[in-house]
XYZ file of C-alpha atoms in Angstrom:
663
model
C -25.710 -77.665 3.799
C -23.744 -80.296 5.717
C -20.110 -80.483 4.676
C -18.311 -83.675 3.775
C -15.216 -83.710 5.976
C -11.807 -84.606 4.611
C -10.330 -87.247 6.916
C -6.595 -87.557 7.316
C -5.802 -91.250 7.070
C -2.756 -93.437 7.567
C -1.664 -97.038 7.070
C -0.647 -97.632 10.691
C -1.458 -95.958 14.024
C -0.461 -97.008 17.537
C 0.555 -95.817 20.968
C 4.326 -96.060 21.331
C 3.878 -98.638 24.084
C 1.885 -100.885 21.686
C 4.285 -100.280 18.788
C 7.246 -101.348 20.924
C 5.524 -104.632 21.866
C 4.661 -105.722 18.321
C 6.886 -107.727 16.004
C 8.136 -105.852 12.896
C 6.397 -108.454 10.697
C 3.058 -107.690 12.373
C 3.471 -103.918 11.829
C 4.489 -104.396 8.180
C 1.427 -106.596 7.717
C -0.858 -103.894 9.147
C 0.686 -101.250 6.883
C 0.293 -103.484 3.817
C -3.334 -104.374 4.578
C -4.272 -100.707 5.145
C -2.544 -99.702 1.912
C -4.559 -102.321 -0.022
C -1.922 -102.324 -2.713
C 0.708 -104.678 -3.945
C 3.957 -103.505 -2.391
C 7.346 -103.871 -3.986
C 10.294 -105.278 -2.044
C 12.011 -101.908 -1.697
C 8.964 -100.541 0.163
C 8.816 -103.531 2.479
C 12.527 -103.214 3.183
C 12.161 -99.479 3.881
C 9.345 -100.088 6.365
C 11.315 -102.834 8.098
C 14.328 -100.526 8.357
C 12.267 -97.620 9.754
C 10.501 -99.877 12.279
C 13.788 -101.251 13.618
C 15.349 -97.781 13.906
C 12.309 -96.379 15.736
C 12.003 -99.370 18.066
C 15.599 -98.809 19.146
C 15.228 -95.097 19.942
C 11.671 -94.740 21.326
C 11.968 -97.086 24.316
C 11.767 -94.322 26.931
C 8.981 -92.193 25.443
C 5.205 -92.055 25.635
C 3.340 -90.860 22.591
C 1.815 -91.958 19.306
C 3.211 -93.106 15.980
C 1.722 -93.145 12.478
C 3.182 -94.724 9.346
C 2.274 -93.442 5.861
C 0.248 -90.455 7.092
C -1.691 -88.838 4.233
C -1.216 -85.308 2.887
C -4.274 -85.156 0.552
C -3.507 -81.848 -1.173
C -0.103 -83.133 -2.254
C -1.404 -86.627 -2.997
C 1.456 -88.080 -0.929
C 2.155 -89.693 2.434
C 4.663 -88.848 5.158
C 6.798 -91.852 6.153
C 6.241 -91.292 9.886
C 4.341 -88.882 12.077
C 5.558 -89.089 15.677
C 3.667 -87.186 18.385
C 5.304 -86.817 21.798
C 3.678 -84.435 24.295
C 2.532 -81.513 22.097
C 5.298 -81.824 19.504
C 4.621 -83.328 16.071
C 7.693 -84.789 14.362
C 7.182 -85.078 10.582
C 9.813 -87.674 9.668
C 10.846 -88.592 6.139
C 13.334 -91.449 5.715
C 15.626 -91.726 2.711
C 16.915 -95.248 3.223
C 20.433 -95.732 1.877
C 20.961 -92.014 1.125
C 24.305 -90.458 2.062
C 23.498 -86.807 1.257
C 20.725 -84.315 2.010
C 19.423 -83.123 -1.359
C 17.486 -79.867 -1.671
C 14.614 -81.814 -3.237
C 14.324 -84.089 -0.185
C 14.595 -81.186 2.261
C 11.797 -79.379 0.381
C 9.676 -82.537 0.432
C 9.630 -82.911 4.220
C 9.237 -79.135 4.632
C 6.244 -79.161 2.285
C 4.595 -81.925 4.323
C 4.956 -79.887 7.516
C 3.812 -76.689 5.777
C 0.696 -78.406 4.463
C -0.254 -79.549 7.967
C 0.543 -76.123 9.441
C -1.467 -74.235 6.822
C -4.463 -76.497 6.332
C -4.837 -78.868 9.318
C -6.494 -77.026 12.203
C -5.030 -79.049 15.123
C -1.507 -78.648 13.683
C -1.814 -74.861 13.616
C -1.425 -74.591 17.401
C 1.211 -77.307 17.806
C 4.961 -77.310 17.304
C 5.796 -79.022 13.999
C 9.299 -80.393 13.508
C 10.170 -81.697 10.009
C 13.037 -84.215 10.137
C 14.886 -85.562 7.104
C 16.738 -88.833 7.784
C 19.387 -89.603 5.167
C 20.100 -92.936 6.835
C 23.747 -93.365 5.800
C 24.900 -89.731 5.865
C 27.805 -88.453 7.950
C 27.081 -86.907 11.348
C 26.254 -83.209 11.080
C 25.701 -80.617 13.767
C 22.091 -80.213 14.871
C 20.693 -76.692 14.403
C 17.205 -75.893 15.703
C 16.124 -72.761 13.829
C 12.705 -71.072 13.708
C 11.703 -68.482 11.104
C 10.267 -64.969 11.146
C 6.828 -66.513 10.569
C 6.626 -67.337 14.300
C 4.106 -70.077 13.582
C 5.620 -72.966 15.552
C 7.148 -74.586 12.500
C 10.904 -74.971 12.730
C 13.232 -75.351 9.766
C 13.903 -78.968 8.717
C 16.358 -80.926 10.854
C 18.857 -83.174 9.084
C 20.157 -86.347 10.654
C 21.194 -89.920 9.971
C 19.566 -93.020 11.469
C 22.293 -93.310 14.112
C 21.555 -89.814 15.497
C 17.778 -89.710 15.026
C 17.186 -90.550 18.694
C 19.550 -87.790 19.797
C 17.762 -85.337 17.467
C 14.330 -86.158 18.921
C 15.694 -85.891 22.477
C 17.332 -82.491 21.820
C 14.074 -81.091 20.417
C 12.112 -82.324 23.433
C 14.671 -80.725 25.763
C 14.737 -77.466 23.793
C 10.933 -77.146 23.783
C 10.227 -78.489 27.251
C 6.470 -78.792 27.925
C 4.005 -80.944 29.834
C 1.090 -80.490 27.426
C -0.296 -83.633 25.790
C -1.985 -83.855 22.373
C -5.335 -85.641 22.242
C -4.657 -88.088 19.394
C -8.306 -88.529 18.462
C -8.798 -84.753 18.225
C -5.662 -84.513 16.112
C -6.645 -87.142 13.562
C -10.295 -86.067 13.276
C -9.512 -82.336 13.220
C -10.565 -80.163 10.295
C -8.373 -80.348 7.165
C -9.199 -77.574 4.698
C -6.676 -77.388 1.858
C -6.581 -74.630 -0.745
C -4.723 -75.890 -3.827
C -3.230 -73.676 -6.482
C -5.018 -73.771 -9.841
C -2.210 -75.991 -11.205
C -2.518 -78.471 -8.309
C -6.314 -78.451 -8.654
C -6.221 -79.089 -12.411
C -3.909 -82.083 -11.953
C -6.067 -83.573 -9.201
C -9.308 -83.077 -11.147
C -7.791 -84.567 -14.276
C -6.781 -87.596 -12.205
C -10.442 -88.172 -11.297
C -10.467 -86.623 -7.859
C -13.543 -84.815 -6.609
C -13.210 -81.113 -5.937
C -14.304 -81.867 -2.343
C -11.138 -83.908 -1.826
C -8.772 -81.115 -2.726
C -10.400 -77.905 -1.559
C -11.613 -76.291 1.590
C -14.916 -77.526 2.927
C -15.629 -74.880 5.528
C -18.920 -72.974 5.511
C -17.432 -70.092 3.498
C -16.380 -72.433 0.701
C -19.656 -74.323 0.224
C -20.451 -72.023 -2.674
C -17.920 -73.789 -4.899
C -19.862 -77.053 -4.679
C -23.241 -75.331 -5.019
C -22.086 -73.650 -8.233
C -20.688 -76.802 -9.857
C -23.795 -78.773 -8.870
C -26.088 -76.096 -10.304
C -24.208 -76.108 -13.620
C -24.343 -79.927 -13.767
C -28.112 -79.779 -13.166
C -28.408 -77.156 -15.910
C -26.560 -79.441 -18.347
C -28.875 -82.365 -17.510
C -31.939 -80.092 -17.820
C -30.817 -78.835 -21.238
C -30.137 -82.352 -22.472
C -33.418 -83.844 -21.146
C -35.573 -81.000 -22.453
C -33.652 -80.291 -25.664
C -32.902 -76.717 -24.596
C -30.064 -74.340 -25.299
C -28.858 -72.493 -22.194
C -26.072 -70.039 -21.451
C -24.862 -69.511 -17.843
C -22.853 -66.590 -16.472
C -20.772 -67.354 -13.363
C -19.342 -64.387 -11.462
C -16.931 -64.285 -8.540
C -14.408 -62.238 -6.619
C -10.756 -62.595 -7.754
C -9.435 -65.998 -6.746
C -12.880 -67.358 -5.861
C -12.452 -70.474 -7.988
C -14.206 -69.615 -11.270
C -11.556 -71.479 -13.257
C -11.758 -74.361 -10.778
C -15.529 -74.566 -11.378
C -14.935 -74.683 -15.136
C -12.266 -77.358 -14.849
C -14.498 -79.459 -12.595
C -17.404 -79.315 -15.057
C -15.048 -80.190 -17.921
C -13.439 -83.140 -16.109
C -16.848 -84.545 -15.166
C -17.666 -84.839 -18.877
C -14.411 -86.086 -20.381
C -15.919 -89.114 -22.112
C -18.777 -89.210 -24.569
C -20.670 -92.125 -23.018
C -23.470 -89.852 -21.817
C -23.361 -87.680 -24.924
C -22.648 -84.506 -22.979
C -18.924 -84.030 -23.524
C -17.584 -80.623 -22.537
C -14.479 -78.632 -23.362
C -12.714 -75.967 -21.283
C -11.745 -72.985 -23.435
C -9.680 -69.970 -22.506
C -8.288 -67.015 -24.390
C -5.595 -66.798 -21.722
C -2.715 -68.434 -23.606
C -0.238 -68.530 -20.681
C -2.850 -70.238 -18.479
C -3.647 -72.846 -21.161
C 0.046 -73.461 -21.954
C 0.933 -73.905 -18.281
C -2.033 -76.152 -17.443
C -1.469 -78.286 -20.553
C 2.218 -78.704 -19.710
C 1.536 -79.436 -16.015
C -1.114 -82.047 -16.908
C 1.142 -83.564 -19.554
C 4.124 -83.871 -17.207
C 1.939 -85.387 -14.504
C 0.302 -87.855 -16.933
C 3.735 -89.150 -17.972
C 4.706 -89.587 -14.292
C 1.420 -91.307 -13.355
C 1.659 -93.757 -16.262
C 5.287 -94.529 -15.408
C 4.288 -95.316 -11.796
C 1.949 -98.072 -12.964
C 4.474 -99.467 -15.428
C 3.109 -97.937 -18.646
C 5.270 -96.179 -21.198
C 3.799 -93.049 -22.727
C 5.534 -90.312 -24.661
C 5.058 -86.688 -23.750
C 3.497 -86.144 -27.179
C 0.884 -88.861 -26.562
C 0.073 -87.442 -23.132
C -0.333 -83.941 -24.556
C -2.847 -85.062 -27.187
C -5.326 -86.330 -24.589
C -4.823 -83.194 -22.473
C -5.574 -80.949 -25.462
C -8.999 -82.559 -25.892
C -9.867 -81.368 -22.398
C -8.408 -77.833 -22.298
C -7.893 -75.690 -25.387
C -6.969 -72.189 -26.382
C -10.170 -70.490 -27.483
C -8.738 -69.222 -30.787
C -7.809 -72.739 -31.944
C -11.382 -73.838 -31.246
C -12.734 -70.838 -33.144
C -10.467 -71.501 -36.149
C -11.451 -75.184 -36.240
C -15.149 -74.340 -36.571
C -14.486 -71.594 -39.096
C -13.031 -74.358 -41.253
C -15.592 -77.050 -40.353
C -19.310 -76.133 -40.643
C -20.476 -79.195 -38.652
C -21.616 -78.940 -35.013
C -18.765 -79.219 -32.483
C -17.937 -82.591 -30.947
C -18.814 -81.065 -27.552
C -22.316 -80.134 -26.409
C -20.939 -78.065 -23.515
C -18.368 -75.291 -23.858
C -16.902 -73.501 -20.849
C -15.359 -70.114 -21.604
C -12.902 -68.925 -18.967
C -12.591 -65.164 -18.490
C -15.452 -64.592 -20.882
C -15.216 -60.838 -20.328
C -12.004 -60.931 -22.363
C -13.732 -62.107 -25.571
C -13.228 -59.761 -28.493
C -15.595 -57.068 -29.712
C -16.949 -57.232 -33.253
C -14.510 -54.557 -34.435
C -11.513 -56.403 -33.011
C -12.660 -59.773 -34.381
C -13.478 -58.457 -37.876
C -10.131 -56.641 -38.022
C -8.227 -59.743 -36.889
C -10.012 -62.019 -39.376
C -9.227 -59.675 -42.222
C -5.585 -59.039 -41.269
C -4.526 -62.459 -40.023
C -6.899 -64.949 -41.638
C -7.665 -63.249 -44.942
C -11.438 -63.498 -44.314
C -13.006 -60.296 -45.664
C -16.703 -60.947 -44.970
C -16.559 -61.984 -41.297
C -19.335 -60.142 -39.426
C -19.407 -61.545 -35.874
C -18.084 -60.502 -32.519
C -16.236 -63.348 -30.813
C -19.193 -64.119 -28.473
C -21.600 -64.213 -31.446
C -19.436 -66.666 -33.357
C -18.729 -68.907 -30.356
C -22.419 -69.195 -29.463
C -23.208 -69.847 -33.127
C -20.865 -72.875 -33.083
C -22.835 -74.503 -30.219
C -26.106 -73.372 -31.827
C -25.355 -75.726 -34.737
C -26.492 -78.620 -32.538
C -30.072 -79.489 -33.496
C -31.031 -80.752 -30.034
C -29.312 -79.073 -27.075
C -26.239 -77.168 -25.961
C -24.882 -75.348 -22.914
C -22.424 -72.464 -22.807
C -20.855 -71.577 -19.446
C -19.230 -68.140 -19.220
C -16.870 -67.579 -16.290
C -16.737 -63.849 -15.673
C -14.192 -61.791 -13.750
C -15.133 -58.232 -12.873
C -12.693 -55.407 -13.535
C -10.178 -57.658 -15.260
C -10.198 -56.471 -18.879
C -6.552 -55.709 -19.611
C -6.315 -55.886 -23.416
C -7.447 -53.641 -26.239
C -10.580 -55.019 -27.888
C -11.779 -56.990 -24.879
C -15.516 -56.656 -24.892
C -16.611 -57.115 -21.332
C -19.706 -59.171 -20.668
C -22.226 -56.891 -22.381
C -21.072 -58.207 -25.778
C -22.249 -61.721 -24.828
C -25.610 -60.405 -23.669
C -26.030 -58.374 -26.857
C -25.200 -61.478 -28.930
C -27.980 -63.477 -27.223
C -30.483 -60.630 -27.600
C -29.719 -59.975 -31.274
C -28.851 -63.419 -32.646
C -30.010 -66.154 -30.244
C -33.180 -65.010 -28.435
C -34.398 -68.632 -28.151
C -31.504 -69.441 -25.793
C -32.340 -69.352 -22.076
C -29.933 -67.210 -20.036
C -29.034 -68.086 -16.452
C -27.305 -65.234 -14.688
C -25.628 -64.512 -11.390
C -27.476 -61.538 -9.792
C -24.038 -60.025 -9.135
C -23.732 -59.334 -12.841
C -25.689 -56.177 -11.979
C -22.666 -54.874 -10.016
C -20.972 -51.833 -11.527
C -17.642 -53.619 -12.077
C -19.244 -55.835 -14.772
C -20.790 -52.855 -16.610
C -23.707 -54.995 -17.783
C -26.828 -53.510 -16.131
C -28.298 -51.961 -19.280
C -27.543 -55.052 -21.379
C -29.297 -57.328 -18.864
C -32.401 -55.131 -18.855
C -32.524 -55.148 -22.666
C -32.098 -58.926 -22.802
C -34.948 -59.484 -20.333
C -37.389 -57.803 -22.765
C -37.155 -60.494 -25.450
C -35.468 -63.553 -23.943
C -35.884 -65.848 -20.947
C -33.564 -64.761 -18.132
C -33.218 -66.674 -14.840
C -31.274 -65.291 -11.877
C -29.660 -67.697 -9.417
C -27.380 -66.911 -6.463
C -25.519 -70.191 -6.917
C -23.839 -68.689 -9.975
C -21.825 -66.259 -7.827
C -18.660 -67.260 -5.952
C -18.397 -64.860 -3.047
C -15.305 -66.105 -1.204
C -11.697 -65.846 -2.385
C -10.118 -69.303 -2.342
C -6.751 -68.119 -3.644
C -5.435 -66.770 -0.389
C -5.975 -69.291 2.367
C -4.381 -66.767 4.730
C -6.833 -63.897 4.316
C -10.239 -63.659 2.664
C -10.175 -59.878 2.489
C -7.180 -59.400 0.191
C -9.237 -58.885 -2.993
C -11.512 -56.473 -1.087
C -8.465 -54.587 0.190
C -6.944 -54.258 -3.295
C -10.257 -53.057 -4.741
C -10.488 -50.392 -2.026
C -6.873 -49.312 -2.580
C -7.466 -48.871 -6.315
C -10.820 -47.189 -5.665
C -8.997 -44.847 -3.218
C -11.530 -45.841 -0.594
C -10.855 -44.718 2.994
C -12.101 -48.076 4.243
C -8.901 -49.734 2.966
C -7.265 -48.947 6.330
C -9.977 -50.865 8.197
C -9.854 -53.789 5.787
C -6.081 -54.009 6.183
C -6.517 -54.413 9.942
C -8.467 -57.621 9.188
C -5.687 -58.858 6.889
C -2.390 -57.886 8.477
C -1.991 -60.678 11.036
C -2.570 -63.442 8.499
C -1.314 -62.002 5.228
C 1.869 -59.901 5.374
C 2.051 -56.933 3.007
C 5.162 -54.767 3.201
C 6.397 -51.848 1.119
C 9.915 -50.749 0.320
C 11.957 -48.432 -1.911
C 14.746 -51.022 -2.114
C 14.395 -53.793 -4.726
C 17.228 -55.884 -3.229
C 15.539 -55.827 0.190
C 12.312 -56.965 -1.458
C 14.023 -59.962 -3.091
C 15.685 -60.843 0.210
C 12.243 -60.674 1.924
C 10.769 -63.075 -0.658
C 13.547 -65.623 -0.173
C 13.258 -65.411 3.600
C 9.465 -65.762 3.669
C 9.281 -68.691 1.250
C 9.647 -72.164 2.746
C 9.838 -75.557 1.068
C 8.764 -75.365 -2.571
C 6.550 -72.296 -2.074
C 6.813 -70.349 -5.320
C 7.814 -66.700 -5.426
C 8.512 -64.230 -8.221
C 8.518 -60.635 -9.402
C 5.513 -59.211 -11.264
C 5.263 -55.837 -12.979
C 2.932 -53.892 -15.238
C 3.490 -54.403 -18.971
C 3.758 -50.590 -19.173
C 6.581 -50.436 -16.581
C 9.194 -49.279 -19.089
C 11.414 -47.360 -16.640
C 12.447 -50.150 -14.324
C 15.538 -50.868 -16.429
C 17.887 -49.399 -13.777
C 16.621 -52.219 -11.529
C 17.522 -54.741 -14.277
C 13.832 -55.185 -15.133
C 13.029 -55.026 -18.839
C 9.367 -55.755 -19.610
C 10.156 -55.970 -23.311
C 12.150 -59.163 -22.690
C 9.809 -62.064 -23.348
C 9.788 -64.758 -20.694
C 8.870 -68.393 -21.169
C 5.832 -68.515 -18.882
C 5.791 -72.328 -18.734
C 9.327 -72.515 -17.331
C 8.685 -69.458 -15.114
C 5.690 -71.088 -13.400
C 6.544 -74.797 -13.436
C 10.294 -75.248 -13.176
C 12.344 -75.560 -10.004
C 14.930 -73.578 -8.118
C 17.778 -74.988 -10.214
C 16.400 -73.566 -13.499
C 17.435 -69.991 -14.286
C 14.217 -69.503 -16.303
C 12.006 -70.144 -13.271
C 10.391 -67.439 -11.157
C 12.626 -68.490 -8.232
C 15.721 -66.934 -9.821
C 14.161 -63.435 -9.620
C 15.808 -62.551 -12.922
C 12.844 -62.713 -15.304
C 9.667 -60.832 -14.403
C 6.088 -61.626 -15.408
C 3.463 -59.065 -16.425
C -0.299 -59.065 -15.922
C -0.673 -60.984 -19.210
C 1.431 -63.913 -18.008
C 0.019 -64.153 -14.475
C -3.717 -63.540 -14.962
C -5.598 -66.588 -13.739
C -2.489 -68.020 -12.060
C -0.895 -67.449 -8.664
C 2.292 -67.393 -6.649
C 2.714 -68.072 -2.948
C 4.752 -64.895 -2.432
C 4.938 -61.984 -4.888
C 7.052 -58.900 -5.342
C 4.985 -56.245 -7.150
C 7.334 -53.604 -8.552
C 5.543 -50.312 -9.277
C 6.558 -47.892 -12.005
C 5.605 -44.357 -12.959
C 2.826 -45.571 -15.250
C 0.328 -45.423 -12.365
C 0.663 -42.545 -9.891
C -1.452 -41.662 -6.904
C -2.937 -38.186 -6.610
C -5.691 -36.772 -4.409
C -7.785 -36.263 -7.554
C -7.495 -39.954 -8.433
C -5.020 -42.229 -10.181
C -2.960 -40.632 -12.952
C -2.146 -43.000 -15.791
C 0.792 -42.772 -18.202
C 2.353 -44.640 -21.082
C 6.024 -44.352 -21.993
C 6.410 -43.163 -25.581
C 9.776 -42.425 -27.157
C 11.707 -40.736 -24.378
C 8.988 -39.561 -21.992
C 5.826 -40.425 -20.100
C 2.613 -39.294 -21.769
C -0.810 -38.904 -20.158
C -3.290 -41.626 -21.067
C -6.458 -39.798 -22.048
C -8.769 -42.572 -23.243
C -10.956 -43.863 -20.414
C -10.739 -47.454 -21.635
C -6.929 -47.430 -21.635
C -6.937 -45.912 -18.143
C -9.196 -48.751 -17.039
C -6.860 -51.356 -18.597
C -3.873 -49.983 -16.673
C -5.648 -49.890 -13.310
C -6.928 -53.417 -13.965
C -3.356 -54.511 -14.722
C -2.352 -53.454 -11.205
C -5.490 -55.142 -9.830
C -4.299 -58.408 -11.388
C -0.717 -57.973 -10.118
C -1.786 -57.128 -6.573
C -4.046 -60.189 -6.242
C -1.589 -62.900 -7.377
C -0.045 -63.883 -4.035
C -1.591 -66.607 -1.886
C 0.436 -65.909 1.244
C 1.826 -62.378 1.177
C 3.576 -59.767 -0.912
C 6.141 -57.016 -0.938
C 5.468 -53.894 -3.017
C 8.462 -51.983 -4.366
C 8.006 -48.303 -5.199
C 11.425 -47.104 -6.436
C 13.064 -43.938 -5.124
C 13.436 -42.512 -8.607
C 16.364 -40.368 -9.622
C 16.472 -36.575 -9.669
C 18.932 -36.636 -12.583
C 16.719 -38.810 -14.792
C 13.745 -36.927 -16.276
C 11.912 -40.243 -16.803
C 12.270 -41.335 -13.147
C 11.731 -38.203 -11.117
C 11.131 -38.953 -7.397
C 7.714 -37.251 -7.532
C 6.554 -39.910 -10.013
C 6.820 -42.436 -7.162
C 6.691 -40.609 -3.819
C 2.951 -39.919 -3.761
C 2.168 -43.605 -4.419
C 4.573 -44.728 -1.700
C 3.098 -42.281 0.829
C -0.453 -43.351 -0.064
C 0.332 -47.034 0.499
C 2.187 -46.190 3.703
C -0.884 -44.300 4.972
C -2.935 -47.495 4.697
C -0.715 -49.027 7.363
C 1.717 -51.226 5.446
C 5.053 -51.841 7.172
C 8.115 -50.334 5.456
C 11.199 -52.483 4.865
């Protein structure tokens, strides 16, 4: 399948020799025409100012200059991209500014990071982010590179008077005769990998998934899956059928992204096929709703409209909902749902019949409820007389809560209650991690079952640095010898280090993170004996602030004071993570030993299902980071019977044997 290529565009492009010959008015005119927008006077003044500054300082150079160079993933444009020899200056002007704010430094750093991470030609070139606070005092120039060794230096700060000196010093410092081919640079591959929050915002703002995600051969599956589901919806509608689809995928493969794309494609009811995205993952729904709401307020303000946060949130809630609110609404209302299509994220986490019946009796006062959660949810869509589609997004090995049914409960519901529904299944649902083989075979005996490879997402999109991270974590938790070989494929792109020192781990996170890259500490919800490290899992965090707020907010993940558990981070991601391991999961040659802390001591977990939940909790924690992670296994304390060194040493030695570097 031929891929649609994301082109990096700009409002102005010229050789320096041509730029120097043109009148400022001509250049401003070209920028305005390319932008195809009405421009306010402040923008025109800023461009005029930048043009005059650059004309004065670039007289003696050969190279190429771009104005308003696009960064598609961020939905923004760099003021200027200046290429001289093989050095790319990413220049952001703050006209009239006298100080260098952290926000502005992060902005120009993020532009350079985006190019370095996702733009192939930029990966081999030296990138130099420059922040120009035009009216600031003179400050000493410091050219500093980081431990990443990726040819991206830390942002340089200068005023307009010293910008020429700054450019000259960089060219002297990195003396080279190599020349960038400008055409190759502009037409080079750009393959962004947005976080789920970035992706949700872009999709909600009517962008295509192709515009915001990788389009390399490995990632074609994402488009194939969304197209197949769209075709299924049209087929069901045209033929008055009821169909349920099961989409599988490796951790981070984009299952949620697929669901959000399908939901955003059917936001209005003009075609009569409105869909709703439903998730039982409350932190995910809260965070996405808040992120979309904040962005909607900003977008409306940009075009001169006033909208309250409450108004913005109402429209967002129609698109993405917590599954239990949806369920309660249709317990109360016997009519068919407004939506003909329902997308259930993390469908394997739906409740068993026992859990649902118990909850309805205890919390809702409904004594005669007799459905599992999958049975009731399908029954809501089954109320439609003509057609309906249910899309189940399924993660393997991710059940982390008591009463979570796994996917077999959905299959049993179709077999027992809705045999007239057609089932479309990913063949990977046969894999052992989904525990659904027997249920599929039973369903095939009395219901139409169609297998299609397009319903499986095989490539992790979460980590743009290494595709094998989820495979590596699976092998580590399976105690598979091949983990050492898999790590060799990961280590150069995706740093994983281990340490016994929590302070060193936090220092590593701060040093590795650049720009606004988000980092934080994640721990198991059973990690009760990390209190000596000032980690108390019983302290409830506000997950919205933890994931969305900035470095100046003490509630954010950046402060490294509050920690998130598997329940708050499932389905979400950080750029850099510190996974802090406790004595609840201990390596032994016979297999993982699982414990819960009761009263004043660790007790063996005997139930197989609870053992599975705990191992899955660590699976979730160890697959949250997009760019790299540090794993802390404490030393323990001989004088504390709850933190004996042997509770931790075997795990540390096991991870060390895989090849991880020790801090």
